[in-house]
mmCIF file of C-alpha atoms in Angstrom:
data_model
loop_
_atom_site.group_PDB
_atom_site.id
_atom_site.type_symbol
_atom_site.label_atom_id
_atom_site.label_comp_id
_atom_site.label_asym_id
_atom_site.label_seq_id
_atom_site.Cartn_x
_atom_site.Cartn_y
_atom_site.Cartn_z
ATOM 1 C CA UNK A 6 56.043 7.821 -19.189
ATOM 2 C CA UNK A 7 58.700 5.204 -20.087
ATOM 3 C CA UNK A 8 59.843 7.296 -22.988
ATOM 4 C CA UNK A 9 60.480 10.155 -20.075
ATOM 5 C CA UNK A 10 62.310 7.824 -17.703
ATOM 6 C CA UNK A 11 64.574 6.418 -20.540
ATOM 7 C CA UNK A 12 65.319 9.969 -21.742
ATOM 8 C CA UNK A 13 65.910 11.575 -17.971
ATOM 9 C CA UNK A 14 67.667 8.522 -16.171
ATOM 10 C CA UNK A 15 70.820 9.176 -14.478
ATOM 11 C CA UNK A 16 72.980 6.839 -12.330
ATOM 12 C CA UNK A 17 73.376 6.755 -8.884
ATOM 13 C CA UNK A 18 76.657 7.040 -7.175
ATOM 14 C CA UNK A 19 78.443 4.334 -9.769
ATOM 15 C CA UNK A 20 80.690 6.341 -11.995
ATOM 16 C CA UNK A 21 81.802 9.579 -12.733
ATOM 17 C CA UNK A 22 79.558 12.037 -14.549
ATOM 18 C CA UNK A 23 82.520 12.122 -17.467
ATOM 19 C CA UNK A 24 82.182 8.238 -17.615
ATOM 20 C CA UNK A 25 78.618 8.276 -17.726
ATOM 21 C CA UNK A 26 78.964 10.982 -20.543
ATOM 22 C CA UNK A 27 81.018 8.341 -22.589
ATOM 23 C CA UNK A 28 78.152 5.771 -22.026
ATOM 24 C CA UNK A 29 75.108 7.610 -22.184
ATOM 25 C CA UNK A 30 73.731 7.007 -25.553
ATOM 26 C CA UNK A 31 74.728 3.834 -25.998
ATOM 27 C CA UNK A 32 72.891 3.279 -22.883
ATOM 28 C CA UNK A 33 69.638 4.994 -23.906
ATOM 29 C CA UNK A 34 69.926 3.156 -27.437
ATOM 30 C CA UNK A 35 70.167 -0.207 -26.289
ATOM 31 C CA UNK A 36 67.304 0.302 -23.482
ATOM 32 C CA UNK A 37 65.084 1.848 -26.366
ATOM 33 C CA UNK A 38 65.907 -0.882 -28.931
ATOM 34 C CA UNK A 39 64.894 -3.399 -25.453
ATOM 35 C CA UNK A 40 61.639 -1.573 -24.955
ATOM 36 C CA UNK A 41 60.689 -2.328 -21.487
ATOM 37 C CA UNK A 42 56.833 -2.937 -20.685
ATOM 38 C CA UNK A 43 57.070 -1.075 -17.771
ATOM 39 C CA UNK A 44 58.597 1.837 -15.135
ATOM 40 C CA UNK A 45 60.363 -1.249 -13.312
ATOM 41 C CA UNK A 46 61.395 -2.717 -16.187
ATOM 42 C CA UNK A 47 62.913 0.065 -16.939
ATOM 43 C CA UNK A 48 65.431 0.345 -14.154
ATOM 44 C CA UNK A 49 66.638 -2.884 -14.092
ATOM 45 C CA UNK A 50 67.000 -2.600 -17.738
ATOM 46 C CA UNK A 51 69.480 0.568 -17.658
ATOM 47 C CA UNK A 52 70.833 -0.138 -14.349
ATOM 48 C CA UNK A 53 72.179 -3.141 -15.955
ATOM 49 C CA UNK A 54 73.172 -2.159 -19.742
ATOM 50 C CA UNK A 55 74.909 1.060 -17.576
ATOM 51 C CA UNK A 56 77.270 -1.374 -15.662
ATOM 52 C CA UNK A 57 77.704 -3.348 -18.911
ATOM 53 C CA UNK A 58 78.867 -0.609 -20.737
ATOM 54 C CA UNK A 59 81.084 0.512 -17.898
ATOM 55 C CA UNK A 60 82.880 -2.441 -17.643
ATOM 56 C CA UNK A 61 83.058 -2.775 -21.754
ATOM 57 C CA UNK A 62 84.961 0.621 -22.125
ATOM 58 C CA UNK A 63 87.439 -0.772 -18.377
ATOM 59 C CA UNK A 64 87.971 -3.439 -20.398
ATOM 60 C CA UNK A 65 88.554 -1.883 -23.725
ATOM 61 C CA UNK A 66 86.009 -3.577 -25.479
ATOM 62 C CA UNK A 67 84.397 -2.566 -28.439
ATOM 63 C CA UNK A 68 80.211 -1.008 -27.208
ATOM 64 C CA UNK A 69 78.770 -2.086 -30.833
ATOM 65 C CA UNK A 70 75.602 -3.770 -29.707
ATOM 66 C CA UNK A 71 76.181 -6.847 -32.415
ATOM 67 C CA UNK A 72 79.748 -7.110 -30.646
ATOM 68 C CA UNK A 73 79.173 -6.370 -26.878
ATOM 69 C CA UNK A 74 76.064 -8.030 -26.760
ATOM 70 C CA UNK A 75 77.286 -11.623 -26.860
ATOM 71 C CA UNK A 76 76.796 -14.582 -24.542
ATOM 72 C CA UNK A 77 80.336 -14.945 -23.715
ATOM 73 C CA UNK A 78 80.847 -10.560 -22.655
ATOM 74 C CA UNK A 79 77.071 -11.188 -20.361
ATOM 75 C CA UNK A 80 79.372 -13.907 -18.699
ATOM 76 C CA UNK A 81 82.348 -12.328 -18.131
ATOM 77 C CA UNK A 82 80.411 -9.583 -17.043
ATOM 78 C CA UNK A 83 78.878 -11.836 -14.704
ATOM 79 C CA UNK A 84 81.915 -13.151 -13.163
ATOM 80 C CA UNK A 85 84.091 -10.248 -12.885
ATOM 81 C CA UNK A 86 82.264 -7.192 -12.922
ATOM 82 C CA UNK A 87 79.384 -7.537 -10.155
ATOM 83 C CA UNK A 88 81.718 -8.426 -7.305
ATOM 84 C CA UNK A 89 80.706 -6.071 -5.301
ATOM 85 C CA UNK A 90 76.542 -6.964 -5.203
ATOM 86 C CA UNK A 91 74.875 -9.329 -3.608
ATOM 87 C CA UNK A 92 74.417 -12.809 -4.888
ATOM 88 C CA UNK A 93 70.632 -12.539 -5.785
ATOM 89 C CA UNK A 94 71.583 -8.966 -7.473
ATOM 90 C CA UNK A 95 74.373 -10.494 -9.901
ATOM 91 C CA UNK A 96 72.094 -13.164 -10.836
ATOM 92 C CA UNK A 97 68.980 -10.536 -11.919
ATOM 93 C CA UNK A 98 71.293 -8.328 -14.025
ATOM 94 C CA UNK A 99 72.973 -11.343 -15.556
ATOM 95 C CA UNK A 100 69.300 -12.879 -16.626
ATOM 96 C CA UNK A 101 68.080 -9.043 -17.428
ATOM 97 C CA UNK A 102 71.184 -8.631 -19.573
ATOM 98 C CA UNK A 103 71.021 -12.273 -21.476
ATOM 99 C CA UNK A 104 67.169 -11.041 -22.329
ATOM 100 C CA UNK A 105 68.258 -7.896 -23.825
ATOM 101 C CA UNK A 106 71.216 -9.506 -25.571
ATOM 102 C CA UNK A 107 68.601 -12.034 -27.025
ATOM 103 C CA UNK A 108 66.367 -9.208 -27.838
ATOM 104 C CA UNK A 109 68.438 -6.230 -29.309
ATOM 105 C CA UNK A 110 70.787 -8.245 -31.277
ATOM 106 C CA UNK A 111 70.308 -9.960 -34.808
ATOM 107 C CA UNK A 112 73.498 -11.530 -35.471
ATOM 108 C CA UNK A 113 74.949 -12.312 -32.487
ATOM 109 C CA UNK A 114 75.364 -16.209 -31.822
ATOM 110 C CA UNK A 115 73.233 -17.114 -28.680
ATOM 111 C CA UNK A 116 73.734 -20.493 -26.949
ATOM 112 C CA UNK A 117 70.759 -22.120 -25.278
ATOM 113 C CA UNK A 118 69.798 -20.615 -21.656
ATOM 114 C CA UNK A 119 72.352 -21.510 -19.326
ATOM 115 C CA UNK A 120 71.879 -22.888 -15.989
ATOM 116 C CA UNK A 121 71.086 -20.437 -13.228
ATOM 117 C CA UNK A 122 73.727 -19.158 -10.644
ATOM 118 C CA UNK A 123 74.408 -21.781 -7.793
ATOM 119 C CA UNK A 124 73.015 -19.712 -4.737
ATOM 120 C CA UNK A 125 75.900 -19.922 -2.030
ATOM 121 C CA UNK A 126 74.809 -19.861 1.213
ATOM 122 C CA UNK A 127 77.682 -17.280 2.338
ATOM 123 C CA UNK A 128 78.371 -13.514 1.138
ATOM 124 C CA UNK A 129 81.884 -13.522 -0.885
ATOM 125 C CA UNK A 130 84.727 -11.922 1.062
ATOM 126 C CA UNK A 131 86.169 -8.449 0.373
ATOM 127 C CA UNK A 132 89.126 -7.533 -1.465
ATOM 128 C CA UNK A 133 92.039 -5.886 1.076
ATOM 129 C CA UNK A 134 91.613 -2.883 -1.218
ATOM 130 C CA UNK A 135 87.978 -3.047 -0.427
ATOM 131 C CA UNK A 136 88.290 -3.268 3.202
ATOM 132 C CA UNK A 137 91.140 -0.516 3.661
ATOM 133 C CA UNK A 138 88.668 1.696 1.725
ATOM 134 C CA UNK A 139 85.456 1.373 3.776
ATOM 135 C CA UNK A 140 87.734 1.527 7.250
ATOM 136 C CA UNK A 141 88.699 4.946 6.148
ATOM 137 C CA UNK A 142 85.115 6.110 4.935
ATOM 138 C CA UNK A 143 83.796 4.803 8.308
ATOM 139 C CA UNK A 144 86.863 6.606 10.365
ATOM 140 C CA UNK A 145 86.067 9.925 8.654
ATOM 141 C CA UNK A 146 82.444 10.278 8.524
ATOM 142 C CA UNK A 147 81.322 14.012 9.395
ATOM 143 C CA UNK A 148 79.064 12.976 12.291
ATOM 144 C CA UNK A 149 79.546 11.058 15.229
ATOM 145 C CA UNK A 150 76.566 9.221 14.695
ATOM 146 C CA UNK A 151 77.539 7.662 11.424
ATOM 147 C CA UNK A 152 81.011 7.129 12.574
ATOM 148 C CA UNK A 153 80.036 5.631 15.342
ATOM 149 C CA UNK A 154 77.822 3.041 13.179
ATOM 150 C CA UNK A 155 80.846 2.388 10.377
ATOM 151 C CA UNK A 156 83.355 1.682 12.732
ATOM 152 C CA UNK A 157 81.241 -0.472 14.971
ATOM 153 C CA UNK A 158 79.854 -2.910 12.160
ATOM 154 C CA UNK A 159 83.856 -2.933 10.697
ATOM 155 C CA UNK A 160 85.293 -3.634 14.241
ATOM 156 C CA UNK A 161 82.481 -5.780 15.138
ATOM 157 C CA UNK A 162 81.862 -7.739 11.833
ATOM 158 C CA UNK A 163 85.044 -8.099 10.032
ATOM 159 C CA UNK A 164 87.430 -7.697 13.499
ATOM 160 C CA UNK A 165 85.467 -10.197 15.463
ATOM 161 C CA UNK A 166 83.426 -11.951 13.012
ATOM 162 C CA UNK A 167 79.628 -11.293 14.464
ATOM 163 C CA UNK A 168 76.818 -11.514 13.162
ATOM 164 C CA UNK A 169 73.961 -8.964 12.465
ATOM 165 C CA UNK A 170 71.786 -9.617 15.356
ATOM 166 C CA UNK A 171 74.702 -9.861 17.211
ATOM 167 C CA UNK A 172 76.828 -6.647 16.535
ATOM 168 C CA UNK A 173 73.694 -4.259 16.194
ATOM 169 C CA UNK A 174 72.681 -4.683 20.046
ATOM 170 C CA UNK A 175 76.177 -5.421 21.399
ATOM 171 C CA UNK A 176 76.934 -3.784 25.187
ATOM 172 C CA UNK A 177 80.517 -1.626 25.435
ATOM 173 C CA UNK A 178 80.857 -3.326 28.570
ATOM 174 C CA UNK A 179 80.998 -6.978 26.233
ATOM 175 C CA UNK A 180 84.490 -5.642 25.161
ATOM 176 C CA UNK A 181 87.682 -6.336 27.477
ATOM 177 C CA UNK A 182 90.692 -6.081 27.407
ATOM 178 C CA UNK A 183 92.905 -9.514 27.906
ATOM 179 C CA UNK A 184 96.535 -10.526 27.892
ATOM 180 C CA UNK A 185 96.812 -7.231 25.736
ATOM 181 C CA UNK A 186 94.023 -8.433 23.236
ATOM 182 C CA UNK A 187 90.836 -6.627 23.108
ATOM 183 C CA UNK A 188 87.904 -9.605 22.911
ATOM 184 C CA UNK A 189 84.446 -9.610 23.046
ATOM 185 C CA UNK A 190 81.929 -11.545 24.769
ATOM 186 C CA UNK A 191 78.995 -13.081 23.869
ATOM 187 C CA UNK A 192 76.452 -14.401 26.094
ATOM 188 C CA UNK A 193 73.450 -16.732 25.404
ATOM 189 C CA UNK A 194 73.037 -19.620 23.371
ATOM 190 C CA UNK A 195 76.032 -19.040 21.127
ATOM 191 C CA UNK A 196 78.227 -18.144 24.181
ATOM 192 C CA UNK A 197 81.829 -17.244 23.240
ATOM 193 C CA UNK A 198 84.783 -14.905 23.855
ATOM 194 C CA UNK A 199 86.581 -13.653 20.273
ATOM 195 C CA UNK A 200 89.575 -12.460 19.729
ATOM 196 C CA UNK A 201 89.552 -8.899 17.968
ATOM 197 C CA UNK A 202 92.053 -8.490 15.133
ATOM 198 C CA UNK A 203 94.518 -5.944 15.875
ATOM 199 C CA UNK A 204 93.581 -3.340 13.206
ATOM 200 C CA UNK A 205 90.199 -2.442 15.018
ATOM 201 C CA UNK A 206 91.100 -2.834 18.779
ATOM 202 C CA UNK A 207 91.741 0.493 19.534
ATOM 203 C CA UNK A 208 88.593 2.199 18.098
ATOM 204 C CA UNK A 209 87.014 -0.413 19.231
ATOM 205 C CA UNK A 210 87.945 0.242 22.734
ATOM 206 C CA UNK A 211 87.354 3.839 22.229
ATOM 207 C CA UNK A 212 83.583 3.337 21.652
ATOM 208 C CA UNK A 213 83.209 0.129 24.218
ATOM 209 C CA UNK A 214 84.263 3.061 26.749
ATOM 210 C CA UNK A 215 81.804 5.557 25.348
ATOM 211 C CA UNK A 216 79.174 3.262 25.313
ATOM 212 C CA UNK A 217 79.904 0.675 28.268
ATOM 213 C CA UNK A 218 75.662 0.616 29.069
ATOM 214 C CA UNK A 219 74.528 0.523 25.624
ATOM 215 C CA UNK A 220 74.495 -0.576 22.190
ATOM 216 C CA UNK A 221 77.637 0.773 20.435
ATOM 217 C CA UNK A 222 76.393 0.448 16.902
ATOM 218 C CA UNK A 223 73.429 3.178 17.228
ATOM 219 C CA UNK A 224 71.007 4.271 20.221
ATOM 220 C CA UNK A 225 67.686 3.542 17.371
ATOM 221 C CA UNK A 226 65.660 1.120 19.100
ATOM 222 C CA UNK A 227 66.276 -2.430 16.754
ATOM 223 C CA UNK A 228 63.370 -2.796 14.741
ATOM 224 C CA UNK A 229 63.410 -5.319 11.027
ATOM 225 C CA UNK A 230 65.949 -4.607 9.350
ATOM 226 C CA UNK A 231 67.232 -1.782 11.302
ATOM 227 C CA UNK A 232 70.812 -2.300 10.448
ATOM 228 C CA UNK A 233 70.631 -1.660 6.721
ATOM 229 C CA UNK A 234 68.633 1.167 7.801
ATOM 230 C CA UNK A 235 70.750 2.674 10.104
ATOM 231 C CA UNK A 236 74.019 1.882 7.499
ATOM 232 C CA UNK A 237 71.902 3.431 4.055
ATOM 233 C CA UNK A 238 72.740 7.189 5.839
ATOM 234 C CA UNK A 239 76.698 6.601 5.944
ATOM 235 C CA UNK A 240 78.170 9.115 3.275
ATOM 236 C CA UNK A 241 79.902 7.208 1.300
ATOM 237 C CA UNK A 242 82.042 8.298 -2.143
ATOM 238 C CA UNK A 243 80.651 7.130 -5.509
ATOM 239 C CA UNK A 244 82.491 3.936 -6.461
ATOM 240 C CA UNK A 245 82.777 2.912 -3.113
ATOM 241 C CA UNK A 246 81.537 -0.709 -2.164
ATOM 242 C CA UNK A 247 78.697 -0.905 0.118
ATOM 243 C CA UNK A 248 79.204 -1.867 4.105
ATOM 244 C CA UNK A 249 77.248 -5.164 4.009
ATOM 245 C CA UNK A 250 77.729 -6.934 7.032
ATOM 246 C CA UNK A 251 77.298 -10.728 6.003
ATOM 247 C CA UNK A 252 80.440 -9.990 3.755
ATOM 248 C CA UNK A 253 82.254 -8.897 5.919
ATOM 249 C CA UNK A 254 81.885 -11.617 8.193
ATOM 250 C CA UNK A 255 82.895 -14.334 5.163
ATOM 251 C CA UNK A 256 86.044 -12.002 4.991
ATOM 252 C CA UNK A 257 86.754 -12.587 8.552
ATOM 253 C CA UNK A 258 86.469 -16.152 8.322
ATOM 254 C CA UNK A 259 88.900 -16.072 5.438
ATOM 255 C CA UNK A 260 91.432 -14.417 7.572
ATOM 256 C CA UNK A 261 91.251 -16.578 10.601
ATOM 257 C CA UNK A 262 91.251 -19.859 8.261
ATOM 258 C CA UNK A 263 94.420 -18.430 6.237
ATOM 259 C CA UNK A 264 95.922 -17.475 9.279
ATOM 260 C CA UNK A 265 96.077 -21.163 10.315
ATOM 261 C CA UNK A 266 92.860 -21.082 13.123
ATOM 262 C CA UNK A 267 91.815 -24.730 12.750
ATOM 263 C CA UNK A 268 88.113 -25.467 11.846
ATOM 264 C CA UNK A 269 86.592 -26.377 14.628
ATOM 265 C CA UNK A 270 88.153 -23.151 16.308
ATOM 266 C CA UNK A 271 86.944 -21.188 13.523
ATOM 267 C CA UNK A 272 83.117 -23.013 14.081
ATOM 268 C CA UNK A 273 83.274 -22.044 17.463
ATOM 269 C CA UNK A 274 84.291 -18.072 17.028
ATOM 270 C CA UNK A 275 81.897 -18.050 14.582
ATOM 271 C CA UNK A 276 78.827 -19.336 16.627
ATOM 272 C CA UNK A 277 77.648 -22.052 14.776
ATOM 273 C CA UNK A 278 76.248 -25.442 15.798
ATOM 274 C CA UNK A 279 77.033 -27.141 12.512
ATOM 275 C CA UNK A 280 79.153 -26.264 9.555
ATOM 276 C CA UNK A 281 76.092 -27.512 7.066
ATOM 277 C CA UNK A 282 76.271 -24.865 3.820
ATOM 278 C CA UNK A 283 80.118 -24.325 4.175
ATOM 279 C CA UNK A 284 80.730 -26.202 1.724
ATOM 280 C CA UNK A 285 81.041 -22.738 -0.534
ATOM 281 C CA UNK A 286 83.449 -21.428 1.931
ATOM 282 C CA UNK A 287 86.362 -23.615 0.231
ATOM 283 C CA UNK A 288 86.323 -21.387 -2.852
ATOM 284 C CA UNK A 289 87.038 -18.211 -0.278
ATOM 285 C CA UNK A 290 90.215 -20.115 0.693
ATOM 286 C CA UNK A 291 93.717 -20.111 -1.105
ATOM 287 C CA UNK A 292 95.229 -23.463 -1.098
ATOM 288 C CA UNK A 293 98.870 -23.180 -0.482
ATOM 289 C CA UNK A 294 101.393 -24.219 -2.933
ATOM 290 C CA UNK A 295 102.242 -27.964 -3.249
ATOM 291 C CA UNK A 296 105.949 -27.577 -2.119
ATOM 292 C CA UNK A 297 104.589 -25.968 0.988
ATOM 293 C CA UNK A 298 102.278 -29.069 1.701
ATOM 294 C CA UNK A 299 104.992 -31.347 1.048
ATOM 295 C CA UNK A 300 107.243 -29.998 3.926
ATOM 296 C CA UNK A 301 103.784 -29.765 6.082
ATOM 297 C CA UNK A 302 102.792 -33.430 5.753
ATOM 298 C CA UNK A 303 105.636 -35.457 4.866
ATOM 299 C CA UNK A 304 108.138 -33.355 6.786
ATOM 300 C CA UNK A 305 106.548 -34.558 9.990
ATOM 301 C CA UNK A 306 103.837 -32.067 10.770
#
């Protein structure tokens, strides 16, 4: 049985079925030479030698096993070529892939384990590339259904900043228009109006006056996890990134802080009581050139 799933695995909705033709035996090789206990095992194994591979031949490197398979490629890998899973996901493929680099190799110079991947306590924002992208998948999905559930989690999450529990059960009658800004409010104990940016207000309009009595993001009734649930149906193009809303909320807070929104502003849009954990949301933020802070500080403020 694991013979049969190493010989009839194909990849889901990552590449392009010439690019997985350039890969594919080098892929089956190095998962054979492995030799995973079991079915799991299995899957992680080639899910991760597949996006190893992938990113060797994007990065023009050479997919000999003694060569690829080196501590400082699994690294590189690890930093640049898994920005677009979750934090928990990068840091099983990295561990999967140093195993298998341990394993299959017999010259290749392995340091000592490294120390684990910090776990950050926010998602890592999206590229612009990234966000233009999934705003046009959501705008031209085939039913109104899923297009109604892209554009509300984009207009909702990454226009206004909210949270899961928060966009999934949102009113159309919480949206208003003021001073010529759309903004939505949000009642209870993280009571707040928010400012929408401008690239979303109009759709977002459009479906606060299609839905002004109910949810806007789907009519399921909200059950665990029902967000991912209802999200997993969008049709979305192989290559694409995924719609995950925690990112996209990071990648709003990087806007509003780059945009000059001071932090205790940006605590309050964002609902939170205490800023504990942002520590890793420095990183997200481009410091601005020294010249620049010069004129800012000693030119007076």
């Amino acid at each position: 049985m694991i013979e049969y799933r190493i010989a009839t695995y194909r990849p889901k909705g990552v590449m392009t079925a010439e690019q997985w033709e350039s890969i594919e035996p080098n892929v089956r090789d190095a998962t054979r030479r492995f030799a995973p206990k079991s079915l799991s095992a299995v899957y992680l194994t080639m899910r991760a030698v597949t996006m190893f591979f992938l990113w060797a031949t994007e990065q023009h490197l050479p997919l000999d096993i003694e060569r690829l398979f080196v501590s400082e490629n699994v690294e590189r890998f690890s930093e640049t070529g898994m920005n677009h899973l979750a934090q928990h996901s990068r840091a099983s493929y990295r561990s999967a892939l140093r195993g298998i680099g341990r394993t299959i190799t017999r010259k290749a110079p392995w340091a000592p384990e490294p120390a684990r991947l910090k776990r950050t306590t926010l998602a890592d924002p999206y590229p612009h590339s990234d966000l233009a992208w999934l705003w046009e998948i959501c705008l031209t999905q085939r039913s109104e259904v899923r297009r109604r559930a892209g554009v509300a989690t984009m207009a909702l999450c990454h226009g206004a900043g909210l949270t899961g529990a928060e966009f999934s059960t949102l009113h159309g009658s919480s949206v208003e228009m003021v001073d010529g800004v759309a903004v939505v409010h949000i009642t209870g104990a993280h009571a707040r109006d928010i400012p929408v940016l401008p690239q979303y207000a109009d759709e977002l309009v459009r479906l606060s006056l299609a839905y002004v009595d109910g949810p806007m993001f789907s009519d399921r009734a909200p059950t665990r996890n029902w967000t991912s649930g209802v999200l997993q149906y969008l049709e979305v193009p192989a290559g694409a990134p995924r719609l995950v809303p925690s990112r996209l909320r990071t990648t709003w807070m990087v806007a509003l802080s780059t945009a000059g929104v001071r932090i205790s502003e940006l605590q309050h849009l964002a609902g939170v009581k205490t800023l504990k954990g942002w520590e890793d949301f420095t990183r997200f933020v481009p410091r601005r050139d020294d010249a620049v802070l010069r004129q800012l500080i000693g030119g007076g403020l």
